[in-house]
mmCIF file of C-alpha atoms in Angstrom:
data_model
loop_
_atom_site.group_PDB
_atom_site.id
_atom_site.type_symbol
_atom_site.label_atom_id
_atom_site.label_comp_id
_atom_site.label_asym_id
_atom_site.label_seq_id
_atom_site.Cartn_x
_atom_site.Cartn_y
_atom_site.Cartn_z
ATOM 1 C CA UNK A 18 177.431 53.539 44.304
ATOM 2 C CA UNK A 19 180.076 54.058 47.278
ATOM 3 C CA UNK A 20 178.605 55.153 50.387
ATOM 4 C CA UNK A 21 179.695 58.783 50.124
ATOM 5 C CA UNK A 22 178.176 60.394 46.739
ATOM 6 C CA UNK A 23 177.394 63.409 45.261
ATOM 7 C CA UNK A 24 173.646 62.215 46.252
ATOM 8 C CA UNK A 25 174.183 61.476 49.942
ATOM 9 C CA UNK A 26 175.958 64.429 50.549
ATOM 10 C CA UNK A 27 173.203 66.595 48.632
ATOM 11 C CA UNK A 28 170.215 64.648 50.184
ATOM 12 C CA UNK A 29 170.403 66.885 53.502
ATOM 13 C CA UNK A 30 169.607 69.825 51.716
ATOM 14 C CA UNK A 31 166.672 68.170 49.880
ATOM 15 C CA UNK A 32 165.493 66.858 53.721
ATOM 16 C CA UNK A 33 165.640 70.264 55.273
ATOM 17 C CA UNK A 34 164.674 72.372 52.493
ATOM 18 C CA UNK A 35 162.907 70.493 49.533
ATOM 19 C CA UNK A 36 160.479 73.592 48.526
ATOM 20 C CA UNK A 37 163.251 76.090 47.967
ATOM 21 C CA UNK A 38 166.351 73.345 47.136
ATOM 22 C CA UNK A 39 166.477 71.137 43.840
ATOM 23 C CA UNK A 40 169.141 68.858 43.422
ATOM 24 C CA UNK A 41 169.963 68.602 39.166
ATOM 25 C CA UNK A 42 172.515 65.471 38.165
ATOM 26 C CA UNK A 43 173.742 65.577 34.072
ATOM 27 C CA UNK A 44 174.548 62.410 32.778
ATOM 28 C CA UNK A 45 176.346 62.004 29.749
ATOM 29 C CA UNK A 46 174.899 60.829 26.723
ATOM 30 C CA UNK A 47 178.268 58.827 26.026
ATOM 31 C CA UNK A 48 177.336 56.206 29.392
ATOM 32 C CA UNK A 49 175.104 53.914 27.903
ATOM 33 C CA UNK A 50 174.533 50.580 27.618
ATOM 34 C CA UNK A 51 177.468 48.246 28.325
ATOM 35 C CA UNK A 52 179.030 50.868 29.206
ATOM 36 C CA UNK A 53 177.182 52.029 31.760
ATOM 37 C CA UNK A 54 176.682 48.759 33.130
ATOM 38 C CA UNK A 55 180.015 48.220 32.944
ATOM 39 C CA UNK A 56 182.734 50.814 33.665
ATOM 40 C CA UNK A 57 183.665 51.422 37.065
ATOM 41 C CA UNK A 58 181.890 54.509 39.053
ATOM 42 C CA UNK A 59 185.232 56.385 39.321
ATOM 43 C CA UNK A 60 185.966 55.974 35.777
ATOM 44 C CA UNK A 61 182.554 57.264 34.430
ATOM 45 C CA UNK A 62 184.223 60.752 33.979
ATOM 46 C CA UNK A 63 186.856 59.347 31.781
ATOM 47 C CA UNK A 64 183.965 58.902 29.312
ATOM 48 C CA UNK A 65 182.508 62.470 29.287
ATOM 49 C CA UNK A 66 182.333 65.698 31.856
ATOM 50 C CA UNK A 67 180.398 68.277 31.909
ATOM 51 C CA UNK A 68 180.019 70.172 35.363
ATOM 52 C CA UNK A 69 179.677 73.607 36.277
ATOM 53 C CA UNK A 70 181.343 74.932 39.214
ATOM 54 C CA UNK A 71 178.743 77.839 39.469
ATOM 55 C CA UNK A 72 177.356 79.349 42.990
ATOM 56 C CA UNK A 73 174.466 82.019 42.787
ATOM 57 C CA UNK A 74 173.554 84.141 45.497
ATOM 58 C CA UNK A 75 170.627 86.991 44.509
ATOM 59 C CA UNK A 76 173.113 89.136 42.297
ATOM 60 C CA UNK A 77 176.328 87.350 42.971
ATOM 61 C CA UNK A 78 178.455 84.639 41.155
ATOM 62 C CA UNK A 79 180.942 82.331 42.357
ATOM 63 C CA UNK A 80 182.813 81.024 39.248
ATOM 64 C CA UNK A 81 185.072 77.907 41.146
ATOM 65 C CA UNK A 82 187.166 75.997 39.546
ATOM 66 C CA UNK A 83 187.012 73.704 42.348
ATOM 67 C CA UNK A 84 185.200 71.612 44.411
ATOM 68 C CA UNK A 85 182.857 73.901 47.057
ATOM 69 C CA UNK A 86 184.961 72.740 50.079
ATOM 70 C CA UNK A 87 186.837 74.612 53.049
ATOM 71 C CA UNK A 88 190.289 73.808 51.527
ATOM 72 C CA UNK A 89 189.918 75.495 48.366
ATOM 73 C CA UNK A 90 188.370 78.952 49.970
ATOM 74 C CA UNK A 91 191.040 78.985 52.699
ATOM 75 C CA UNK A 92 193.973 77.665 50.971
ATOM 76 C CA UNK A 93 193.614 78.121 47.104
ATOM 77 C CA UNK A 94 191.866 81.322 46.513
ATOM 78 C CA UNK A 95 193.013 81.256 43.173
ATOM 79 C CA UNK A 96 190.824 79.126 42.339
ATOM 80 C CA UNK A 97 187.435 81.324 41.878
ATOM 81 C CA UNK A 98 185.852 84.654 41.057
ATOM 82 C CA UNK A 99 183.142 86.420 42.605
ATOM 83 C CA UNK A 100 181.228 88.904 40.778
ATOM 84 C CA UNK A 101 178.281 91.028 41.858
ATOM 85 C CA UNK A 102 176.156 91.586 38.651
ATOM 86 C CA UNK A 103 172.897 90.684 38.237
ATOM 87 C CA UNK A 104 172.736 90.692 34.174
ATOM 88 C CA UNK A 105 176.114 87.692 34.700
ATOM 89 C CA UNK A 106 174.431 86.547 37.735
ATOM 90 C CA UNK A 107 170.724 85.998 35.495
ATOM 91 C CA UNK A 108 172.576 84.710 32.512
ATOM 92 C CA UNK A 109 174.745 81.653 34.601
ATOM 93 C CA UNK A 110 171.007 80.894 36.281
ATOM 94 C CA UNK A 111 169.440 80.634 32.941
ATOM 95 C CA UNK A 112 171.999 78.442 31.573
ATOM 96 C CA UNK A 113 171.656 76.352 34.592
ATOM 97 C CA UNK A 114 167.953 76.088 34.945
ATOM 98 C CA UNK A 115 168.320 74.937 30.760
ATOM 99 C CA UNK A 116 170.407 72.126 31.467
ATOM 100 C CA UNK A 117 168.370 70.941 34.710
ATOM 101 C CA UNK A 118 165.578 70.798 31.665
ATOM 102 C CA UNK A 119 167.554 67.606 30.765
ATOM 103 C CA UNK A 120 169.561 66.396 33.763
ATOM 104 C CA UNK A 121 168.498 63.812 36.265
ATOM 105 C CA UNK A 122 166.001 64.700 39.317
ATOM 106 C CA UNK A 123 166.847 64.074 42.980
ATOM 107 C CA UNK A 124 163.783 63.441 45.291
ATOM 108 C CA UNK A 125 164.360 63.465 48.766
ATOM 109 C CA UNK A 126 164.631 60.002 49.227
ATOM 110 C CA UNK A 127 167.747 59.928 47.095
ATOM 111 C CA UNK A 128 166.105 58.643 43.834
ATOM 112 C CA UNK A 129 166.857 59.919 40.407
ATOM 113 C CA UNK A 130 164.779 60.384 37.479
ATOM 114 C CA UNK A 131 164.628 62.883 34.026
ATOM 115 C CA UNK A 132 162.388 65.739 34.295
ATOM 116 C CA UNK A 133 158.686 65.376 33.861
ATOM 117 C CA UNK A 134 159.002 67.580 30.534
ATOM 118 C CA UNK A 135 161.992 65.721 29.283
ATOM 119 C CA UNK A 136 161.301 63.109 26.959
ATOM 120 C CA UNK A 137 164.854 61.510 26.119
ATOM 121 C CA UNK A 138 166.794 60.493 28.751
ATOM 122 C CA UNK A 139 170.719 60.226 28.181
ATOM 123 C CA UNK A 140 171.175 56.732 28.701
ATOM 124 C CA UNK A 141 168.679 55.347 26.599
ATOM 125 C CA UNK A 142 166.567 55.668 23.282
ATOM 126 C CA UNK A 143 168.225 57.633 20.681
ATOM 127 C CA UNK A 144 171.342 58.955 21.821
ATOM 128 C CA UNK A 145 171.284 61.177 18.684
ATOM 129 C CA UNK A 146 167.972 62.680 19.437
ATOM 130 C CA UNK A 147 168.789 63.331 23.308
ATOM 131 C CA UNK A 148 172.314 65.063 22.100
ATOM 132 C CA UNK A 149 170.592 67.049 18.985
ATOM 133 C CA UNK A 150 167.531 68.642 21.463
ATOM 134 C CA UNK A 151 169.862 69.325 24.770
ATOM 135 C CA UNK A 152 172.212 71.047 21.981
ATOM 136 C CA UNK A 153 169.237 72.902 20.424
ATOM 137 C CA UNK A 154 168.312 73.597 24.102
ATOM 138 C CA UNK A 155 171.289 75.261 25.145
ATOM 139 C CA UNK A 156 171.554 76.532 21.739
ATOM 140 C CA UNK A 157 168.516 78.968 21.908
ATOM 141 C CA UNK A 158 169.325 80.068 25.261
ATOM 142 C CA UNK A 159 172.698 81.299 24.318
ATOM 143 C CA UNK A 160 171.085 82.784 21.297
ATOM 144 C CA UNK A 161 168.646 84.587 23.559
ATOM 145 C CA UNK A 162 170.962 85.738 25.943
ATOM 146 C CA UNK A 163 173.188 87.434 23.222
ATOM 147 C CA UNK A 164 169.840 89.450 21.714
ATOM 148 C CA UNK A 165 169.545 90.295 25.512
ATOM 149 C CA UNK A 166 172.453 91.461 25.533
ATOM 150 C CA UNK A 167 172.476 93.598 22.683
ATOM 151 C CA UNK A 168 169.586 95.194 23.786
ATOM 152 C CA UNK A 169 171.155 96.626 26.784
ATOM 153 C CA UNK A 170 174.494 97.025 25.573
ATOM 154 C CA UNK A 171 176.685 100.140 27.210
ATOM 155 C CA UNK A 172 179.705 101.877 26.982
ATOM 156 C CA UNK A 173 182.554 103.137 29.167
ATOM 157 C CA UNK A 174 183.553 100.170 30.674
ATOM 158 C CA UNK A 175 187.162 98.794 30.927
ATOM 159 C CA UNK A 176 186.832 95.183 31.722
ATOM 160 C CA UNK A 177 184.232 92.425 30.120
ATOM 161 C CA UNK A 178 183.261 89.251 30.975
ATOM 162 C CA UNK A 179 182.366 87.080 27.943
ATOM 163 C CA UNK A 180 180.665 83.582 28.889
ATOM 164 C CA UNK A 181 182.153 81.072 26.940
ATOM 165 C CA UNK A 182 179.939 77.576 27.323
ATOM 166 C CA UNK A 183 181.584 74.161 26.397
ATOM 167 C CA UNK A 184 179.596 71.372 25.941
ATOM 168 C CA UNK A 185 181.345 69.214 23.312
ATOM 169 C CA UNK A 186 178.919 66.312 23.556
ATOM 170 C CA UNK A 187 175.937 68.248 22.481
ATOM 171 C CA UNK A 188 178.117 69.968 19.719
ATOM 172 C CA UNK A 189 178.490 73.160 21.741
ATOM 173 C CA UNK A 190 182.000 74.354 21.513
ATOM 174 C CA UNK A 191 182.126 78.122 22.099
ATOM 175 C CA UNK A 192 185.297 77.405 24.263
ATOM 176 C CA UNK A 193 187.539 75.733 22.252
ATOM 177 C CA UNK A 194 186.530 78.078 18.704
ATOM 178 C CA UNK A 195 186.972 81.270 20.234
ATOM 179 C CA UNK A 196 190.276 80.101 22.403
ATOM 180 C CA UNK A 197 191.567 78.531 19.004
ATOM 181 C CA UNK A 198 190.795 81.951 17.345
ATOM 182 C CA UNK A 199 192.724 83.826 19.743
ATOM 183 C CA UNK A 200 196.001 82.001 19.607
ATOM 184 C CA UNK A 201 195.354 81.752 15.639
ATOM 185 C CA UNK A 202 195.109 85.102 15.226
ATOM 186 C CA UNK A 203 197.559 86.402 18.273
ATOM 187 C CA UNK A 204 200.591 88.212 16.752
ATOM 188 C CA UNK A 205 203.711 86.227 17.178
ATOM 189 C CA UNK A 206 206.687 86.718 19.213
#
């Protein structure tokens, strides 16, 4: 890989803080075989994405749409949200911690591997059976999260945040149905 990576820029944080810092890398189930051994590094995005630009702090979210750098909270504050709530705050870690479940492992020496639990890896074996128990993964969680939800549902507010999650390659598309919904359904003019 090039000399500055996601990996070597990360491996710091695994150096100076390894018992409190895990380092979680998804690889898509669509790099495989040739094509994995063959497409470029900068191109391997072209074939599948799935990243979420999520920073957690105790009871406080960060939801970037960019990279975290200096530029973007300086000069494009348009570009993220921060919310203080610990029920959004719980539900984003969840969802993360679920697809670390299936997402490559960073030691501190800057190698990779799948999680100790994780049986299918998502560039090899079955690609059908890594994308049908990541979806089923990530499909219980949200499932959970909604009967959470429920149960401490309250009224009087104004605003709500509903977490849509897209994951397209493991046949979650929450996203795109409920955004195609809208506009179906939005009156005209």
């Amino acid at each position: 890989r090039f000399e500055n990576n996601s990996r070597t820029m990360l491996q710091p944080l695994l150096l100076e803080n390894d018992s409190n810092c895990k380092v979680s890398l998804y690889h898509t189930p669509a790099l495989r075989g040739l094509l994995k051994k063959y497409t470029p590094n900068r191109w391997n995005e072209l074939l599948g994405l799935q990243h979420m630009k999520l920073y957690i702090f105790d009871d406080t979210l960060i939801i970037s749409g960019a990279n975290l750098s200096n530029d973007y909270f300086t000069n494009r504050q348009d570009r993220y949200f921060v919310i203080k709530d610990k029920r959004l705050s719980d539900f984003y870690s969840g969802l993360v911690s679920r697809v670390q479940r299936f997402s490559l492992q960073m030691d501190r020496n800057n190698n990779v591997g799948m999680n100790e639990e994780w049986k299918h890896a998502p560039y090899e074996g079955n690609k059908t059976e890594f994308v049908e128990k990541a979806g089923d993964t990530i499909e219980q969680y949200l499932l959970e999260a909604k009967d959470e939800q429920n149960v401490h549902k309250q009224e009087g507010f104004d605003t709500w945040i509903l977490p849509m999650v897209q994951m397209g390659q493991l046949g979650i598309e929450q996203d795109a149905q409920i955004t195609d919904k809208l506009l179906s359904e939005a009156p005209n003019g």
